[in-house]
mmCIF file of C-alpha atoms in Angstrom:
data_model
loop_
_atom_site.group_PDB
_atom_site.id
_atom_site.type_symbol
_atom_site.label_atom_id
_atom_site.label_comp_id
_atom_site.label_asym_id
_atom_site.label_seq_id
_atom_site.Cartn_x
_atom_site.Cartn_y
_atom_site.Cartn_z
ATOM 1 C CA MET L 1 24.071 -37.916 78.944
ATOM 2 C CA VAL L 2 26.263 -36.131 81.508
ATOM 3 C CA SER L 3 24.463 -33.416 83.485
ATOM 4 C CA MET L 4 25.611 -29.792 83.479
ATOM 5 C CA SER L 5 25.821 -30.097 87.263
ATOM 6 C CA ARG L 6 28.787 -32.421 86.767
ATOM 7 C CA LEU L 7 30.799 -29.650 85.136
ATOM 8 C CA PRO L 8 33.021 -27.161 87.041
ATOM 9 C CA ALA L 9 31.009 -24.149 88.212
ATOM 10 C CA LEU L 10 31.066 -21.009 86.087
ATOM 11 C CA GLY L 11 30.747 -18.627 89.077
ATOM 12 C CA ASN L 12 34.408 -17.651 88.849
ATOM 13 C CA ILE L 13 35.416 -17.691 85.182
ATOM 14 C CA ASP L 14 39.169 -17.521 85.834
ATOM 15 C CA ALA L 15 38.999 -20.421 88.290
ATOM 16 C CA TYR L 16 36.896 -22.405 85.824
ATOM 17 C CA ILE L 17 39.356 -21.868 82.961
ATOM 18 C CA SER L 18 42.263 -22.768 85.210
ATOM 19 C CA ALA L 19 40.459 -25.925 86.342
ATOM 20 C CA VAL L 20 39.557 -27.209 82.880
ATOM 21 C CA ASN L 21 43.079 -26.567 81.607
ATOM 22 C CA ARG L 22 44.355 -28.953 84.283
ATOM 23 C CA ILE L 23 42.094 -31.803 83.178
ATOM 24 C CA PRO L 24 44.299 -34.366 81.368
ATOM 25 C CA LEU L 25 43.757 -34.970 77.672
ATOM 26 C CA LEU L 26 42.781 -38.463 76.598
ATOM 27 C CA THR L 27 44.967 -40.612 74.423
ATOM 28 C CA HIS L 28 43.470 -41.914 71.197
ATOM 29 C CA GLU L 29 43.096 -45.367 72.725
ATOM 30 C CA GLU L 30 41.394 -44.022 75.882
ATOM 31 C CA GLU L 31 39.005 -41.938 73.802
ATOM 32 C CA GLN L 32 38.116 -44.917 71.621
ATOM 33 C CA GLN L 33 37.398 -47.140 74.624
ATOM 34 C CA LEU L 34 35.267 -44.538 76.391
ATOM 35 C CA ALA L 35 33.323 -43.790 73.213
ATOM 36 C CA ARG L 36 32.573 -47.483 72.741
ATOM 37 C CA ASP L 37 31.498 -47.799 76.388
ATOM 38 C CA LEU L 38 29.086 -44.917 75.838
ATOM 39 C CA ARG L 39 27.767 -46.229 72.526
ATOM 40 C CA ASP L 40 27.465 -49.884 73.478
ATOM 41 C CA ARG L 41 26.603 -49.672 77.199
ATOM 42 C CA GLU L 42 25.311 -46.100 77.523
ATOM 43 C CA SER L 43 27.921 -45.503 80.217
ATOM 44 C CA VAL L 44 27.289 -42.155 81.920
ATOM 45 C CA GLU L 45 30.763 -42.317 83.464
ATOM 46 C CA ALA L 46 32.351 -42.654 80.021
ATOM 47 C CA ALA L 47 30.288 -39.725 78.715
ATOM 48 C CA GLY L 48 31.419 -37.595 81.633
ATOM 49 C CA LYS L 49 35.094 -38.343 81.004
ATOM 50 C CA LEU L 50 34.752 -37.544 77.293
ATOM 51 C CA VAL L 51 33.057 -34.226 78.061
ATOM 52 C CA MET L 52 35.443 -33.219 80.846
ATOM 53 C CA SER L 53 38.555 -33.884 78.759
ATOM 54 C CA HIS L 54 37.309 -31.523 76.019
ATOM 55 C CA LEU L 55 36.113 -28.579 78.125
ATOM 56 C CA ARG L 56 39.295 -26.659 77.300
ATOM 57 C CA LEU L 57 38.330 -26.859 73.618
ATOM 58 C CA VAL L 58 35.039 -25.096 74.411
ATOM 59 C CA VAL L 59 36.883 -22.358 76.325
ATOM 60 C CA SER L 60 39.191 -21.852 73.349
ATOM 61 C CA VAL L 61 36.337 -21.670 70.831
ATOM 62 C CA ALA L 62 34.198 -19.401 73.020
ATOM 63 C CA ARG L 63 37.073 -16.917 73.388
ATOM 64 C CA ASN L 64 36.885 -16.250 69.640
ATOM 65 C CA TYR L 65 33.368 -14.822 70.051
ATOM 66 C CA LEU L 66 34.032 -12.273 72.799
ATOM 67 C CA GLY L 67 33.805 -9.471 70.230
ATOM 68 C CA TYR L 68 30.033 -9.865 70.114
ATOM 69 C CA GLY L 69 29.705 -8.361 73.593
ATOM 70 C CA LEU L 70 28.270 -11.419 75.350
ATOM 71 C CA PRO L 71 29.682 -12.816 78.628
ATOM 72 C CA HIS L 72 32.449 -15.350 78.168
ATOM 73 C CA ALA L 73 30.823 -17.592 80.786
ATOM 74 C CA ASP L 74 27.562 -17.711 78.824
ATOM 75 C CA LEU L 75 29.386 -18.529 75.593
ATOM 76 C CA ILE L 76 31.225 -21.346 77.357
ATOM 77 C CA GLN L 77 27.992 -22.683 78.828
ATOM 78 C CA GLU L 78 26.383 -22.832 75.388
ATOM 79 C CA GLY L 79 29.503 -24.367 73.880
ATOM 80 C CA ASN L 80 29.411 -27.054 76.573
ATOM 81 C CA ILE L 81 25.896 -27.957 75.458
ATOM 82 C CA GLY L 82 27.214 -28.359 71.916
ATOM 83 C CA LEU L 83 30.061 -30.515 73.237
ATOM 84 C CA MET L 84 27.638 -32.816 75.060
ATOM 85 C CA LYS L 85 25.516 -33.172 71.929
ATOM 86 C CA ALA L 86 28.668 -34.106 70.004
ATOM 87 C CA VAL L 87 29.719 -36.672 72.606
ATOM 88 C CA LYS L 88 26.263 -38.252 72.486
ATOM 89 C CA ARG L 89 26.483 -38.603 68.680
ATOM 90 C CA PHE L 90 30.176 -39.486 68.393
ATOM 91 C CA ASP L 91 30.972 -42.771 66.656
ATOM 92 C CA PRO L 92 34.483 -44.069 67.457
ATOM 93 C CA ASP L 93 34.484 -46.119 64.251
ATOM 94 C CA ARG L 94 34.334 -43.062 62.005
ATOM 95 C CA GLY L 95 38.101 -42.700 62.116
ATOM 96 C CA VAL L 96 38.215 -39.127 63.442
ATOM 97 C CA ARG L 97 39.082 -37.735 66.863
ATOM 98 C CA LEU L 98 36.314 -36.334 69.043
ATOM 99 C CA VAL L 99 38.019 -32.920 69.043
ATOM 100 C CA SER L 100 37.443 -32.636 65.283
ATOM 101 C CA PHE L 101 33.888 -33.961 65.393
ATOM 102 C CA ALA L 102 32.853 -31.764 68.332
ATOM 103 C CA LEU L 103 34.131 -28.508 66.861
ATOM 104 C CA ALA L 104 31.161 -28.037 64.529
ATOM 105 C CA TRP L 105 28.635 -28.794 67.280
ATOM 106 C CA ILE L 106 30.282 -26.359 69.700
ATOM 107 C CA LYS L 107 30.370 -23.570 67.125
ATOM 108 C CA ALA L 108 26.796 -24.225 66.032
ATOM 109 C CA GLU L 109 25.488 -23.946 69.591
ATOM 110 C CA ILE L 110 27.441 -20.718 70.209
ATOM 111 C CA HIS L 111 26.286 -19.285 66.872
ATOM 112 C CA GLU L 112 22.664 -19.986 67.779
ATOM 113 C CA TYR L 113 23.092 -18.356 71.189
ATOM 114 C CA ILE L 114 24.636 -15.229 69.681
ATOM 115 C CA LEU L 115 21.903 -14.935 67.083
ATOM 116 C CA LYS L 116 19.204 -15.195 69.742
ATOM 117 C CA ASN L 117 20.733 -12.771 72.200
ATOM 118 C CA TRP L 118 22.797 -10.084 70.496
ATOM 119 C CA ARG L 119 20.918 -6.810 70.019
ATOM 120 C CA MET L 120 21.788 -6.471 66.320
ATOM 121 C CA VAL L 121 20.757 -9.918 65.161
ATOM 122 C CA LYS L 122 17.303 -8.947 63.946
ATOM 123 C CA VAL L 123 18.815 -8.673 60.459
ATOM 124 C CA ALA L 124 20.354 -12.167 60.623
ATOM 125 C CA THR L 125 17.234 -14.111 59.736
ATOM 126 C CA THR L 126 18.181 -15.812 56.453
ATOM 127 C CA LYS L 127 21.042 -18.130 55.546
ATOM 128 C CA SER L 128 22.805 -15.399 53.568
ATOM 129 C CA GLN L 129 22.419 -12.878 56.381
ATOM 130 C CA ARG L 130 23.762 -15.380 58.917
ATOM 131 C CA LYS L 131 26.763 -15.863 56.654
ATOM 132 C CA LEU L 132 27.225 -12.078 56.531
ATOM 133 C CA PHE L 133 26.868 -11.819 60.300
ATOM 134 C CA PHE L 134 29.651 -14.309 61.019
ATOM 135 C CA ASN L 135 32.037 -13.295 58.194
ATOM 136 C CA LEU L 136 31.922 -9.508 57.939
ATOM 137 C CA ARG L 137 34.392 -8.845 60.756
ATOM 138 C CA SER L 138 37.100 -11.079 59.289
ATOM 139 C CA MET L 139 36.516 -9.902 55.707
ATOM 140 C CA LYS L 140 36.642 -6.272 56.785
ATOM 141 C CA GLY L 141 39.906 -6.760 58.673
ATOM 142 C CA ASP L 142 41.452 -3.606 60.088
ATOM 143 C CA ALA L 143 39.816 -1.378 57.513
ATOM 144 C CA GLY L 144 37.750 1.577 58.697
ATOM 145 C CA THR L 145 34.479 2.435 57.009
ATOM 146 C CA LEU L 146 34.062 0.345 53.872
ATOM 147 C CA ASP L 147 34.075 2.168 50.552
ATOM 148 C CA SER L 148 31.626 1.317 47.769
ATOM 149 C CA ALA L 149 34.023 -1.080 46.036
ATOM 150 C CA ALA L 150 34.685 -3.025 49.254
ATOM 151 C CA VAL L 151 30.970 -3.199 50.021
ATOM 152 C CA GLN L 152 30.243 -4.565 46.550
ATOM 153 C CA ARG L 153 33.075 -7.111 46.799
ATOM 154 C CA ILE L 154 31.795 -8.448 50.127
ATOM 155 C CA ALA L 155 28.205 -8.470 48.864
ATOM 156 C CA ASP L 156 29.220 -10.464 45.776
ATOM 157 C CA THR L 157 31.302 -12.925 47.812
ATOM 158 C CA LEU L 158 28.602 -13.591 50.403
ATOM 159 C CA GLU L 159 25.688 -13.328 47.947
ATOM 160 C CA VAL L 160 23.847 -10.567 49.783
ATOM 161 C CA LYS L 161 22.702 -7.083 48.826
ATOM 162 C CA PRO L 162 25.172 -4.154 49.221
ATOM 163 C CA GLU L 163 22.693 -2.360 51.470
ATOM 164 C CA GLU L 164 22.704 -5.396 53.785
ATOM 165 C CA VAL L 165 26.479 -5.127 54.077
ATOM 166 C CA ARG L 166 26.145 -1.408 54.894
ATOM 167 C CA GLU L 167 23.475 -2.060 57.517
ATOM 168 C CA MET L 168 25.467 -4.828 59.161
ATOM 169 C CA GLU L 169 28.599 -2.671 59.178
ATOM 170 C CA THR L 170 26.676 0.122 60.887
ATOM 171 C CA ARG L 171 25.361 -2.248 63.521
ATOM 172 C CA PHE L 172 28.820 -3.667 64.120
ATOM 173 C CA SER L 173 30.326 -0.230 64.585
ATOM 174 C CA GLY L 174 27.692 0.530 67.189
ATOM 175 C CA GLY L 175 28.106 -2.775 68.965
ATOM 176 C CA ASP L 176 31.720 -2.617 70.126
ATOM 177 C CA ILE L 177 32.398 -2.874 73.838
ATOM 178 C CA ALA L 178 35.167 -1.338 75.900
ATOM 179 C CA LEU L 179 38.351 -3.341 76.323
ATOM 180 C CA GLU L 180 38.208 -2.753 80.079
ATOM 181 C CA GLY L 181 35.070 -2.962 82.204
ATOM 182 C CA ASN L 182 33.670 0.021 84.101
ATOM 183 C CA PRO L 183 34.227 -0.407 87.882
ATOM 184 C CA ASP L 184 30.998 1.505 88.520
ATOM 185 C CA ASP L 185 29.054 -1.311 86.859
ATOM 186 C CA GLY L 186 30.068 -3.842 89.493
ATOM 187 C CA GLU L 187 32.331 -6.903 89.703
ATOM 188 C CA ASP L 188 30.632 -8.807 86.864
ATOM 189 C CA ALA L 189 31.404 -6.039 84.384
ATOM 190 C CA MET L 190 35.070 -6.216 85.314
ATOM 191 C CA ALA L 191 35.190 -10.027 85.347
ATOM 192 C CA PHE L 192 33.669 -10.356 81.880
ATOM 193 C CA ALA L 193 35.633 -7.550 80.197
ATOM 194 C CA PRO L 194 37.743 -8.718 77.202
ATOM 195 C CA ILE L 195 40.952 -7.508 78.892
ATOM 196 C CA ALA L 196 40.558 -10.415 81.341
ATOM 197 C CA TYR L 197 41.065 -12.966 78.565
ATOM 198 C CA LEU L 198 44.062 -11.648 76.660
ATOM 199 C CA GLU L 199 46.465 -14.217 78.067
ATOM 200 C CA ASP L 200 47.877 -16.195 75.166
ATOM 201 C CA SER L 201 47.745 -19.928 75.929
ATOM 202 C CA ARG L 202 48.582 -21.021 72.387
ATOM 203 C CA THR L 203 52.112 -22.094 73.350
ATOM 204 C CA GLU L 204 50.932 -24.415 76.144
ATOM 205 C CA PRO L 205 52.225 -27.875 75.023
ATOM 206 C CA THR L 206 48.994 -29.867 75.301
ATOM 207 C CA ARG L 207 47.075 -27.111 73.527
ATOM 208 C CA VAL L 208 49.644 -27.027 70.702
ATOM 209 C CA LEU L 209 49.241 -30.773 70.126
ATOM 210 C CA GLU L 210 45.463 -30.579 70.415
ATOM 211 C CA MET L 211 45.163 -27.703 67.955
ATOM 212 C CA LYS L 212 47.592 -29.330 65.520
ATOM 213 C CA GLU L 213 45.509 -32.514 65.470
ATOM 214 C CA ARG L 214 42.246 -30.619 65.159
ATOM 215 C CA ASP L 215 43.478 -28.321 62.408
ATOM 216 C CA ALA L 216 44.923 -31.163 60.355
ATOM 217 C CA MET L 217 41.785 -33.265 60.529
ATOM 218 C CA SER L 218 39.374 -30.362 59.996
ATOM 219 C CA SER L 219 41.271 -28.955 57.024
ATOM 220 C CA SER L 220 43.597 -31.295 55.158
ATOM 221 C CA GLY L 221 41.825 -34.432 56.364
ATOM 222 C CA ILE L 222 38.347 -33.263 55.414
ATOM 223 C CA GLU L 223 39.647 -31.885 52.124
ATOM 224 C CA ALA L 224 41.263 -35.215 51.259
ATOM 225 C CA ALA L 225 38.117 -37.114 52.199
ATOM 226 C CA MET L 226 35.858 -34.784 50.197
ATOM 227 C CA ALA L 227 38.106 -35.254 47.154
ATOM 228 C CA LYS L 228 37.149 -38.947 47.155
ATOM 229 C CA LEU L 229 33.492 -38.100 46.509
ATOM 230 C CA ASP L 230 31.632 -37.408 43.298
ATOM 231 C CA ASP L 231 30.104 -33.943 42.802
ATOM 232 C CA ARG L 232 26.628 -34.868 44.036
ATOM 233 C CA SER L 233 27.877 -36.619 47.146
ATOM 234 C CA ARG L 234 30.223 -33.722 47.870
ATOM 235 C CA ARG L 235 27.357 -31.248 47.567
ATOM 236 C CA ILE L 236 25.194 -33.277 49.946
ATOM 237 C CA ILE L 237 27.896 -33.564 52.602
ATOM 238 C CA GLN L 238 28.816 -29.879 52.281
ATOM 239 C CA THR L 239 25.263 -28.629 52.743
ATOM 240 C CA ARG L 240 24.252 -31.200 55.348
ATOM 241 C CA TRP L 241 27.354 -31.245 57.568
ATOM 242 C CA LEU L 242 30.063 -28.698 56.792
ATOM 243 C CA ASN L 243 28.349 -25.346 56.195
ATOM 244 C CA VAL L 244 27.080 -25.138 59.763
ATOM 245 C CA ALA L 245 30.706 -25.121 60.985
ATOM 246 C CA GLU L 246 31.922 -22.630 58.390
ATOM 247 C CA ASP L 247 29.286 -19.902 58.380
ATOM 248 C CA GLY L 248 26.499 -20.820 60.766
ATOM 249 C CA SER L 249 24.157 -21.926 57.994
ATOM 250 C CA GLU L 250 21.290 -24.284 58.728
ATOM 251 C CA PRO L 251 21.861 -27.731 57.172
ATOM 252 C CA MET L 252 19.753 -28.442 54.112
ATOM 253 C CA THR L 253 17.041 -31.044 54.644
ATOM 254 C CA LEU L 254 16.905 -34.338 52.778
ATOM 255 C CA GLN L 255 13.753 -33.135 51.049
ATOM 256 C CA GLU L 256 15.362 -29.878 49.875
ATOM 257 C CA LEU L 257 18.208 -31.834 48.298
ATOM 258 C CA ALA L 258 15.759 -34.372 46.879
ATOM 259 C CA ASP L 259 13.883 -31.555 45.145
ATOM 260 C CA GLU L 260 17.162 -30.147 43.818
ATOM 261 C CA TYR L 261 18.260 -33.446 42.253
ATOM 262 C CA GLY L 262 14.841 -34.749 41.316
ATOM 263 C CA VAL L 263 15.047 -37.902 43.431
ATOM 264 C CA SER L 264 13.428 -39.132 46.636
ATOM 265 C CA ALA L 265 14.531 -38.059 50.116
ATOM 266 C CA GLU L 266 15.344 -41.705 50.840
ATOM 267 C CA ARG L 267 17.731 -41.770 47.868
ATOM 268 C CA ILE L 268 19.496 -38.659 49.219
ATOM 269 C CA ARG L 269 19.798 -40.373 52.610
ATOM 270 C CA GLN L 270 21.372 -43.431 50.960
ATOM 271 C CA ILE L 271 23.856 -41.275 49.045
ATOM 272 C CA GLU L 272 24.704 -39.376 52.233
ATOM 273 C CA SER L 273 25.233 -42.592 54.181
ATOM 274 C CA ALA L 274 27.515 -44.021 51.492
ATOM 275 C CA ALA L 275 29.464 -40.763 51.265
ATOM 276 C CA LEU L 276 30.018 -40.616 55.035
ATOM 277 C CA LYS L 277 31.233 -44.223 55.028
ATOM 278 C CA LYS L 278 33.667 -43.431 52.225
ATOM 279 C CA MET L 279 34.890 -40.324 54.053
ATOM 280 C CA ARG L 280 35.445 -42.281 57.262
ATOM 281 C CA GLY L 281 37.715 -44.642 55.363
ATOM 282 C CA ALA L 282 39.585 -41.751 53.764
ATOM 283 C CA LEU L 283 40.041 -40.001 57.125
ATOM 284 C CA THR L 284 41.334 -43.205 58.696
ATOM 285 C CA GLU L 285 43.914 -43.475 55.908
ATOM 286 C CA PHE L 286 44.830 -39.813 56.338
ATOM 287 C CA GLN L 287 45.330 -40.171 60.083
ATOM 288 C CA ALA L 288 47.349 -43.364 59.701
ATOM 289 C CA GLY L 289 49.640 -41.672 57.206
ATOM 290 C CA ARG L 290 50.497 -38.768 59.525
#
């Protein structure tokens, strides 16, 4: 796999972001060829090109987590690890672009980093609490302190106790950071302040095309593919592959699902394998029809 030393240095975050945004995107045909070179010949050069061409995706994803008070450079570094894991596991015959496949791995790695390092994460120890941790901000919106009805609504939606919502809200309110860094804290505090990353790059042409492709495949494409599955297969894929991207949940094990359905773990693996094959075909049809 490509070494982290092959990636642009993170010493100057602005220079790094500028550098990765200049790296050309791969065409579908180039991506397919490189992925096959990696899979069939274990080509380190091919792996490096696949990683490098998707570094801007990691920067984009990492920017969404600046509100947790952790350095942007550290979030990017963790996201890059997730990207490399995705590249190593990417199968070009699945019928999806690497950008769609890598998104879940990048988010999962960043989620894990946040949970291990943010000062308030001691409460985020169960699946339901992890879901609360990563969804409370968006569900709360611009509202101030939540009233009892809002707390109960969020608790019911996320399947947690109302007091857990209250506790998490309190910790969030105490965890905000200043928009601008304090000059007295040194250059790093200024460099990593959120104000440094407010430039909107969403209208940059290559990013528009990249995000359009990613959004279509990760929403409509996945939805169409999931609709081809029976209820049991859909449940297995959801809990084994999709929940980690949506709310940071740990994937269910084959044995957990086997216990739920009263079959062997090997039978669950067979169902999962057949479901993934069926989804790959559905996603290929979806992409061809766009």
